[in-house]
Coordinates of C-alpha atoms and ligand atoms in Angstrom, one line a residue:
M218 CA 0.0 0.0 0.0
N219 CA 1.3 3.5 -0.8
Q220 CA -1.4 6.0 -0.1
R221 CA 0.5 9.1 1.1
F222 CA 1.8 12.1 -0.9
A223 CA 5.5 12.8 -1.1
P224 CA 6.8 15.5 1.2
A225 CA 6.2 19.0 -0.2
D226 CA 9.9 19.8 -0.2
A227 CA 11.1 16.7 -1.9
D228 CA 13.0 17.0 -5.2
S229 CA 10.6 16.0 -8.0
L230 CA 10.3 15.5 -11.7
P231 CA 7.6 17.2 -13.8
L232 CA 4.6 15.2 -15.0
I233 CA 3.4 17.4 -17.8
L234 CA -0.4 17.1 -18.6
V235 CA -0.9 17.3 -22.3
P236 CA -4.4 17.8 -23.9
E237 CA -4.7 15.8 -27.1
G238 CA -2.7 17.4 -29.9
E239 CA -1.3 20.1 -27.8
L240 CA 2.3 19.1 -27.4
P241 CA 4.4 21.5 -25.3
A242 CA 7.6 23.1 -26.7
L243 CA 10.5 20.7 -26.1
L244 CA 14.2 20.6 -26.8
P245 CA 14.8 19.1 -30.3
E246 CA 16.1 15.7 -29.0
A247 CA 13.1 15.4 -26.6
A248 CA 10.7 16.3 -29.4
A249 CA 12.2 13.6 -31.6
W250 CA 11.9 11.0 -28.8
V251 CA 8.3 12.0 -28.2
A252 CA 7.5 11.8 -31.9
A253 CA 9.2 8.4 -32.1
Q254 CA 7.0 7.1 -29.2
E255 CA 3.9 8.3 -31.2
F256 CA 2.8 10.3 -28.2
T257 CA 0.0 12.6 -29.2
G258 CA -1.7 13.3 -25.9
K259 CA -4.4 10.7 -26.2
L260 CA -6.0 10.0 -22.9
G261 CA -3.8 7.9 -20.7
Q262 CA -0.7 7.9 -22.9
I263 CA 2.5 8.2 -21.0
C264 CA 5.9 9.2 -22.4
V265 CA 8.9 9.3 -20.0
L266 CA 11.5 11.9 -21.1
P267 CA 15.2 10.9 -20.9
G268 CA 17.5 13.4 -19.2
P269 CA 21.2 14.0 -20.1
G270 CA 22.6 11.0 -18.2
G271 CA 19.8 8.7 -19.3
A272 CA 17.8 9.0 -16.1
P273 CA 14.2 10.3 -16.5
S274 CA 13.9 14.1 -16.5
G275 CA 10.1 14.2 -16.6
A276 CA 7.2 12.7 -18.3
L277 CA 4.2 13.6 -20.5
F278 CA 0.7 12.4 -19.6
G279 CA -2.0 12.4 -22.3
M280 CA -5.2 14.2 -21.1
G281 CA -7.1 13.4 -24.3
T282 CA -10.2 15.4 -25.1
A283 CA -13.0 16.5 -22.7
R284 CA -15.3 13.9 -24.3
A285 CA -12.8 11.1 -23.7
R286 CA -12.2 12.2 -20.1
A287 CA -16.0 12.2 -19.5
R288 CA -16.0 8.4 -20.2
G289 CA -14.2 7.6 -16.9
R290 CA -12.8 8.9 -13.7
F291 CA -9.4 9.2 -12.0
H292 CA -7.5 9.1 -15.3
L293 CA -4.2 10.2 -13.8
A294 CA -4.2 7.1 -11.6
R295 CA -2.7 5.2 -14.6
A296 CA 0.4 7.3 -14.2
A297 CA 0.9 6.2 -10.6
D298 CA 1.2 2.6 -11.7
A299 CA 3.1 3.2 -15.0
L300 CA 5.8 5.8 -14.0
P301 CA 9.3 4.8 -12.9
E302 CA 10.3 5.2 -9.3
G303 CA 10.7 8.8 -8.1
T304 CA 8.8 11.8 -6.9
W305 CA 6.6 13.6 -9.4
H306 CA 4.7 16.9 -9.5
L307 CA 2.0 18.0 -11.9
E308 CA 2.5 20.7 -14.5
G309 CA -0.4 21.9 -16.6
T310 CA -3.8 23.4 -16.2
L311 CA -6.3 21.8 -13.9
D312 CA -9.1 23.5 -12.0
P313 CA -9.3 22.9 -8.3
A314 CA -11.8 20.0 -8.6
E315 CA -9.7 18.4 -11.4
A316 CA -6.5 18.7 -9.3
S317 CA -8.2 17.2 -6.3
E318 CA -9.6 14.2 -8.4
A319 CA -6.2 13.7 -10.0
A320 CA -4.4 13.6 -6.6
L321 CA -7.1 11.3 -5.1
G322 CA -6.9 9.0 -8.0
W323 CA -3.2 8.7 -7.6
L324 CA -3.6 7.7 -3.9
L325 CA -6.4 5.3 -4.7
A326 CA -4.2 3.6 -7.2
G327 CA -1.7 2.9 -4.4
Y328 CA -4.2 0.4 -2.8
R329 CA -3.2 -3.2 -2.7
F330 CA -5.0 -6.2 -1.2
A331 CA -2.0 -8.1 0.2
R332 CA -3.5 -10.3 2.8
Y333 CA -2.9 -13.6 0.9
K334 CA -0.1 -12.8 -1.4
S335 CA 2.4 -10.0 -1.6
A336 CA 1.5 -7.2 -4.0
P337 CA 4.2 -4.5 -4.6
A338 CA 2.9 -1.0 -4.3
P339 CA 3.6 1.6 -7.1
R340 CA 7.0 3.3 -6.5
A341 CA 6.2 6.6 -8.2
R342 CA 5.0 9.2 -5.6
L343 CA 3.2 12.4 -6.2
K344 CA 3.6 15.7 -4.4
C345 CA 0.1 17.0 -3.6
P346 CA -0.8 19.7 -6.1
P347 CA -1.0 23.3 -4.7
G348 CA -4.4 24.3 -3.3
V349 CA -5.4 20.6 -2.7
D350 CA -5.9 19.5 0.9
A351 CA -3.4 16.7 1.2
D352 CA -4.4 15.5 4.7
R353 CA -8.1 15.3 3.7
L354 CA -7.3 13.2 0.7
E355 CA -5.0 10.9 2.6
M356 CA -7.8 10.4 5.2
I357 CA -10.3 9.6 2.4
A358 CA -7.9 7.1 0.8
A359 CA -7.4 5.4 4.2
G360 CA -11.2 5.1 4.7
E361 CA -11.6 3.7 1.2
A362 CA -8.8 1.2 1.8
L363 CA -10.6 0.0 4.9
T364 CA -13.8 -0.5 2.9
R365 CA -11.9 -2.4 0.2
D366 CA -10.0 -4.6 2.6
L367 CA -13.2 -5.6 4.5
I368 CA -15.0 -6.4 1.2
N369 CA -12.1 -8.3 -0.3
T370 CA -11.6 -10.5 2.7
P371 CA -13.3 -13.8 2.0
A372 CA -16.2 -14.8 4.3
R373 CA -14.1 -17.6 5.9
D374 CA -12.0 -14.8 7.4
M375 CA -14.7 -12.1 7.6
G376 CA -17.6 -13.5 9.5
P377 CA -19.7 -11.6 12.1
D378 CA -16.9 -12.1 14.7
E379 CA -14.2 -10.6 12.4
L380 CA -16.5 -7.8 11.3
Q381 CA -17.0 -7.0 15.0
A382 CA -13.2 -7.1 15.6
A383 CA -12.6 -4.7 12.6
M384 CA -15.2 -2.3 14.1
A385 CA -13.7 -2.6 17.5
D386 CA -10.3 -1.8 16.1
L387 CA -11.7 1.2 14.3
A388 CA -13.5 2.3 17.5
Q389 CA -10.3 2.0 19.6
A390 CA -8.1 3.8 17.1
Q391 CA -10.6 6.8 17.0
G392 CA -11.7 6.9 20.6
A393 CA -15.2 5.7 19.8
S394 CA -17.2 3.2 21.9
L395 CA -18.6 -0.1 20.6
S396 CA -21.5 -2.1 22.1
V397 CA -22.6 -5.5 20.9
T398 CA -26.0 -7.2 21.2
M399 CA -26.2 -11.0 20.8
G400 CA -28.0 -14.1 22.1
G401 CA -31.2 -13.7 24.0
D402 CA -31.0 -9.9 23.9
L403 CA -30.8 -10.1 20.1
E404 CA -33.8 -12.5 19.9
T405 CA -36.0 -10.2 22.0
G406 CA -34.8 -6.8 20.8
F407 CA -34.0 -7.6 17.2
P408 CA -36.0 -10.6 16.2
M409 CA -35.4 -10.3 12.4
I410 CA -31.6 -10.0 12.8
A411 CA -31.7 -13.1 15.0
A412 CA -33.9 -15.0 12.5
V413 CA -31.7 -14.3 9.5
G414 CA -28.6 -15.3 11.4
A415 CA -30.1 -18.4 13.1
A416 CA -28.9 -20.9 10.6
S417 CA -25.2 -20.1 10.9
P418 CA -22.9 -21.4 13.7
R419 CA -21.3 -17.9 13.5
A420 CA -23.7 -16.0 15.8
P421 CA -25.6 -13.0 14.5
R422 CA -25.3 -9.7 16.3
L423 CA -26.0 -6.0 16.2
L424 CA -22.9 -3.8 16.4
D425 CA -23.3 -0.2 17.7
L426 CA -20.5 2.3 17.5
R427 CA -20.7 5.9 18.9
W428 CA -18.3 8.8 18.6
G429 CA -18.5 12.5 19.4
T430 CA -20.3 14.4 22.1
T431 CA -21.7 17.5 20.5
G432 CA -23.2 18.6 17.2
P433 CA -26.0 17.2 15.1
R434 CA -26.7 13.4 15.2
L435 CA -25.7 11.4 12.1
T436 CA -26.5 7.7 12.1
L437 CA -25.1 5.3 9.5
V438 CA -26.6 1.8 9.1
G439 CA -24.8 -0.7 6.9
K440 CA -25.8 -4.2 5.8
G441 CA -23.4 -6.7 7.3
V442 CA -24.4 -10.0 5.7
C443 CA -20.9 -11.6 5.8
F444 CA -22.1 -14.3 3.3
D445 CA -25.4 -14.6 1.5
T446 CA -26.2 -18.1 0.4
G447 CA -29.8 -17.1 -0.1
G448 CA -30.8 -19.3 2.8
L449 CA -33.3 -22.1 2.0
D450 CA -34.2 -20.2 -1.1
L451 CA -30.6 -21.1 -2.1
K452 CA -28.9 -18.9 -4.7
P453 CA -27.6 -20.7 -7.8
S454 CA -23.8 -20.8 -7.8
S455 CA -23.5 -18.1 -10.4
S456 CA -25.2 -15.7 -8.1
M457 CA -23.5 -16.9 -4.9
G458 CA -19.9 -16.6 -6.1
L459 CA -19.5 -12.9 -5.1
M460 CA -21.6 -12.9 -1.9
K461 CA -18.6 -12.3 0.4
K462 CA -19.3 -8.7 -0.6
D463 CA -22.8 -8.7 0.9
M464 CA -21.3 -6.8 3.9
G465 CA -20.4 -4.0 1.5
G466 CA -22.8 -1.6 3.1
A467 CA -21.1 -2.2 6.5
A468 CA -17.7 -1.9 4.9
T469 CA -18.7 1.4 3.3
V470 CA -20.2 3.0 6.4
L471 CA -17.1 2.0 8.4
G472 CA -14.9 3.6 5.7
L473 CA -17.0 6.7 5.9
A474 CA -16.9 6.7 9.7
R475 CA -13.2 6.5 9.5
M476 CA -13.1 9.6 7.3
I477 CA -15.5 11.5 9.6
M478 CA -13.7 10.6 12.8
G479 CA -10.2 11.1 11.3
L480 CA -11.1 14.5 10.0
G481 CA -12.8 15.3 13.3
L482 CA -16.1 16.5 11.9
P483 CA -18.1 18.3 14.7
L484 CA -21.0 15.9 14.9
R485 CA -22.3 12.9 17.0
L486 CA -21.8 9.8 14.9
R487 CA -23.5 6.4 15.4
V488 CA -22.8 3.4 13.2
L489 CA -25.1 0.4 13.3
V490 CA -24.2 -2.9 11.6
P491 CA -26.4 -6.0 11.8
A492 CA -23.7 -8.6 11.3
V493 CA -25.0 -12.1 10.2
E494 CA -24.4 -14.9 7.9
N495 CA -27.4 -16.0 5.7
A496 CA -26.7 -19.7 5.8
V497 CA -28.6 -23.0 5.3
S498 CA -29.4 -25.4 8.2
G499 CA -32.4 -26.9 10.1
A500 CA -32.4 -23.7 12.2
A501 CA -32.9 -21.5 9.1
M502 CA -35.9 -19.3 8.7
R503 CA -38.3 -20.8 6.2
P504 CA -40.2 -19.4 3.2
G505 CA -43.7 -18.5 4.6
D506 CA -42.5 -17.8 8.1
V507 CA -43.9 -14.7 9.7
L508 CA -41.4 -12.8 11.8
P509 CA -42.0 -10.2 14.5
S510 CA -39.8 -7.1 14.3
R511 CA -38.4 -4.5 16.6
K512 CA -40.8 -1.9 15.3
G513 CA -43.8 -4.2 16.0
L514 CA -44.6 -4.8 12.3
T515 CA -44.9 -8.5 11.3
V516 CA -43.1 -9.6 8.2
E517 CA -43.9 -12.6 5.9
V518 CA -40.7 -14.2 4.5
N519 CA -41.6 -14.9 1.0
N520 CA -38.0 -15.3 0.0
T521 CA -35.2 -16.1 2.4
D522 CA -32.8 -14.5 0.0
A523 CA -34.4 -11.1 0.7
E524 CA -32.6 -11.1 4.0
G525 CA -30.9 -7.7 3.8
R526 CA -34.0 -5.7 4.3
L527 CA -34.9 -7.9 7.4
V528 CA -31.7 -7.2 9.3
L529 CA -31.6 -3.6 8.2
A530 CA -35.2 -3.0 9.3
D531 CA -34.5 -3.9 12.9
A532 CA -31.3 -1.8 12.9
L533 CA -33.2 1.2 11.3
A534 CA -35.9 0.9 13.9
L535 CA -33.4 1.2 16.6
A536 CA -31.7 4.2 14.8
D537 CA -35.0 5.9 14.4
E538 CA -35.8 5.7 18.1
E539 CA -33.5 8.6 18.8
A540 CA -34.6 10.6 15.7
P541 CA -31.1 11.4 14.4
D542 CA -30.8 14.6 12.3
L543 CA -29.7 12.5 9.3
L544 CA -30.2 8.7 9.0
I545 CA -28.2 7.0 6.2
C546 CA -28.6 3.3 5.1
M547 CA -26.1 1.6 2.8
A548 CA -26.6 -1.9 1.5
T549 CA -25.9 -4.3 -1.3
L550 CA -29.6 -4.8 -1.2
T551 CA -30.9 -5.9 -4.6
G552 CA -29.7 -7.3 -7.9
A553 CA -32.4 -5.1 -9.5
A554 CA -30.4 -2.0 -8.7
R555 CA -27.5 -3.4 -10.8
V556 CA -29.8 -4.3 -13.7
A557 CA -31.1 -0.7 -13.6
L558 CA -27.9 1.3 -13.2
G559 CA -24.9 -1.1 -13.6
P560 CA -22.0 -1.3 -11.2
D561 CA -20.8 2.4 -11.5
V562 CA -23.8 4.6 -10.6
V563 CA -25.4 4.2 -7.2
P564 CA -29.2 4.5 -6.9
F565 CA -30.4 6.3 -3.7
Y566 CA -33.7 7.1 -2.2
T567 CA -34.9 10.0 -0.1
D568 CA -38.1 12.0 0.4
D569 CA -36.0 15.1 1.0
T570 CA -35.4 16.9 -2.4
A571 CA -32.9 19.4 -1.0
L572 CA -30.9 16.5 0.5
A573 CA -31.1 14.6 -2.8
E574 CA -29.8 17.6 -4.7
S575 CA -27.0 18.2 -2.3
L576 CA -25.9 14.6 -2.5
T577 CA -26.1 14.5 -6.3
R578 CA -24.1 17.7 -6.6
A579 CA -21.5 16.5 -4.1
G580 CA -21.2 13.2 -6.0
Q581 CA -20.5 15.1 -9.2
A582 CA -17.9 17.3 -7.4
V583 CA -15.9 14.3 -6.0
A584 CA -16.3 11.8 -8.9
D585 CA -18.6 9.5 -6.8
P586 CA -21.7 9.2 -9.0
L587 CA -25.2 8.8 -7.5
W588 CA -28.6 8.9 -9.1
R589 CA -31.9 9.6 -7.2
M590 CA -34.6 7.0 -7.5
P591 CA -38.3 7.4 -6.4
F592 CA -39.9 6.1 -3.2
W593 CA -42.9 5.4 -5.5
A594 CA -45.9 5.2 -3.1
P595 CA -48.2 3.4 -5.5
Y596 CA -46.0 0.4 -5.2
E597 CA -46.6 0.2 -1.5
T598 CA -49.3 -2.4 -2.2
L599 CA -46.7 -4.7 -3.6
I600 CA -45.1 -5.2 -0.2
E601 CA -48.4 -5.8 1.6
P602 CA -49.2 -9.6 1.8
A603 CA -52.2 -11.5 3.0
I604 CA -51.3 -12.6 6.5
A605 CA -48.7 -10.1 7.8
D606 CA -48.1 -6.4 7.7
L607 CA -45.3 -6.6 5.2
D608 CA -43.9 -9.0 2.6
N609 CA -40.1 -9.2 2.2
A610 CA -40.1 -10.3 -1.4
P611 CA -43.1 -9.4 -3.6
S612 CA -43.7 -12.0 -6.3
G613 CA -43.1 -10.9 -9.9
G614 CA -40.0 -9.0 -9.0
M615 CA -41.2 -5.7 -10.6
A616 CA -39.3 -2.6 -9.4
G617 CA -37.2 -4.7 -7.1
S618 CA -34.9 -1.9 -5.8
I619 CA -37.9 0.4 -5.2
T620 CA -39.9 -2.1 -3.3
A621 CA -36.9 -3.0 -1.1
A622 CA -36.5 0.8 -0.4
L623 CA -40.2 1.1 0.4
F624 CA -39.9 -1.8 2.8
L625 CA -37.0 -0.1 4.7
R626 CA -38.9 3.2 4.8
R627 CA -41.7 1.6 6.8
F628 CA -39.2 1.2 9.7
V629 CA -38.2 4.9 9.7
T630 CA -40.9 7.2 11.2
D631 CA -39.2 9.7 13.4
A632 CA -35.9 10.7 11.8
P633 CA -36.5 13.9 9.9
R634 CA -34.2 13.0 7.0
F635 CA -33.5 9.5 5.7
A636 CA -31.6 8.3 2.7
H637 CA -31.0 4.7 1.5
F638 CA -28.2 3.7 -1.0
D639 CA -28.6 0.5 -2.9
I640 CA -24.8 0.0 -3.6
Y641 CA -22.9 -2.7 -5.5
G642 CA -19.6 -2.4 -3.6
W643 CA -17.6 -4.2 -6.3
Q644 CA -15.5 -3.1 -9.2
P645 CA -16.0 -5.9 -11.8
T646 CA -13.1 -4.9 -14.1
A647 CA -10.1 -2.8 -13.1
A648 CA -10.4 0.9 -13.8
P649 CA -8.0 3.8 -13.0
G650 CA -7.7 4.0 -9.2
R651 CA -10.0 1.0 -8.7
P652 CA -8.5 -2.4 -9.1
K653 CA -11.0 -5.3 -9.6
G654 CA -12.6 -6.1 -6.2
G655 CA -14.3 -4.4 -3.4
V656 CA -14.9 -0.6 -3.8
G657 CA -16.5 2.1 -1.7
Q658 CA -19.4 3.9 -3.2
A659 CA -21.3 7.1 -2.1
A660 CA -19.0 7.6 1.0
R661 CA -17.0 10.4 -0.6
A662 CA -20.2 12.1 -1.9
L663 CA -21.7 11.9 1.6
L664 CA -18.5 13.3 3.2
E665 CA -18.6 16.2 0.8
A666 CA -22.3 16.9 1.4
L667 CA -22.3 16.6 5.2
P668 CA -21.2 20.1 6.1
G669 CA -23.9 21.7 4.1
V670 CA -26.6 19.2 4.9
L671 CA -25.9 19.3 8.7
K672 CA -24.8 22.9 8.8
L673 CA -21.5 22.0 10.4
Ligands
BES880 N1 -27.4 -9.6 -1.5 C1 -28.5 -9.7 -2.4 C2 -28.5 -8.6 -3.5 C3 -27.4 -8.5 -4.5 C4 -27.2 -9.5 -5.4 C5 -26.6 -7.4 -4.5 C6 -26.2 -9.4 -6.4 C7 -25.7 -7.3 -5.4 C8 -25.4 -8.3 -6.3 C9 -29.8 -9.7 -1.7 O1 -29.8 -10.3 -0.4 C10 -30.7 -10.5 -2.5 O2 -30.5 -11.7 -2.7 N2 -31.8 -9.9 -3.1 C11 -32.7 -10.5 -3.9 C12 -34.1 -10.1 -3.4 C13 -35.2 -10.9 -4.1 C14 -35.2 -12.3 -3.5 C15 -36.5 -10.2 -3.7 C16 -32.4 -10.1 -5.3 O3 -32.1 -9.0 -5.6 O4 -32.5 -11.0 -6.2
MG881 MG1 -30.1 -12.4 -0.4
ZN882 ZN1 -28.0 -10.2 0.6

C-alpha cells in the first residue's frame, strides 16, 4: 500500500499534462523522442522523457479530449502505476476540482489487497498539487482502503466475529465506543436479525459504535451480511460466487466513519451494523414464516434471499428511536439496482429533495456518481401480503430496488431525513484508481455533502 503524498519539499520531476494534440515546446532531442513514441496526448498515454545522463527528466501524460475524459474517472491514476520510481509533481492546467480528483486517483491507485499474497505498491510518488488538501485526501484514501479490505476478505476470514473485531479496532483507534447485542437480547430486541442469522454457527449480532459528544446526530446503518447463500431459497452458484461482498454496506459506512472521525467533523456519529451470515441449516428461517420485528410490524418471509431488508429493518428501527438529524442506510440490497444502473452509478432514495440535490451535486464534485430513485408510493401495495403487515419479497420482482427501499422506509418514522443507498460495492473490471474487487461507493459524496446538509 502506498497512499501518502511525497513531502512537499522533496526533489521532484515534472509530469506534464498534455491535452490531445497540444504538445508542449520541447528541446529538439526530446521532441524527436516523443514523436518516435507516437505520443499525441491521447487519454492515458505516457511518455517518459530521458535526461542528459539517461535518467528520466520528466514525463508527459495524455489528457485526451474533454469527451474522452467524460468516459471515466481518475485518469491520472494510470500514471501512478506506470511511471518509474521517483517523486513527481504535476504541470499543466487543472481547475481545483480536477486537481483534487487527479491527486485522489493517484492515492487510490496505491491500494493493494496483500492479505494472501504480496502485491508490490507503485513506487512513483506524487507531491500533492498546490491548493489541494493533502491531509483530507489521505484520510479519504485510508477510509476507502478500509472499505476495500473488508469487502475483499473472503467470508471464511470475515464472519460476524471478524467484522466485529474490525469495528472494535476502528473504535479503539478513533476513541469511539462499541457495544454488541447478541444471544437472548438479540432475539427479543432484534428478532429479524436473530432469525436471519439463526442458521449459521457464527452468531448474529448488532454492532453499535458511537463517537463524538456535541453537534448534530448522524446515524449510518450498513448491511453486514458476511455471506449470502440465499438461505433455504438457495442462490444458484453463479449468483452466490460474489456474496462475500454482501457486507459491502457495513464496509462502506465503516470507511465513511473512519473519514469522519479522522477529520474530526463536529457531529455525533453512530454506526449500526447488523452482522449475520445468511446460511442453510435446520435452524434456518423458512419461506412462509412470519417474523416479529423490533418496530412491531410483522413480516412474511416470501423469499429467504431477501434477508438484507430484514436485518436492516431492525437496525433502522433502533436508529429511528432517537430521531437522528440524518439517517443513512447503505446496503448491497438488490440485484435489481444493478440491472437498472450497472456497477458504477449508485441509486439512492430519499423523500427530501434538498438532500437529494446536495448529494447529487456532491457526488459530481468528487467523482462519486449517484442517481436519485423514487420512493414510489403506488408500489406500497406490492409489499403488503395477505397474513402479515409486510412482505419481504413481492412476487413478480417488478421494481425490485424500489420495493426494497419502500420496505425499509416503513421502519423509519421519526428521523427527519432518511436516505438509503442500494450500492454494488464491487469493481467488476479494473479501472483507474480502482482495481478489480471491493470498492467504496457514495461515501465520498456523503462526506462532501455533510457540512452543508448538517450545517457543520
Ligand atoms: N445480496 C443480495 C442482492 C445482491 C445480489 C446485490 C447481487 C448485489 C449483487 C440480496 O440479499 C438478494 O439476494 N436480493 C434478492 C431479493 C429478491 C429475492 C426479492 C435479489 O435482488 O434478487
Ligand atoms: Mg439475499
Ligand atoms: Zn444479501
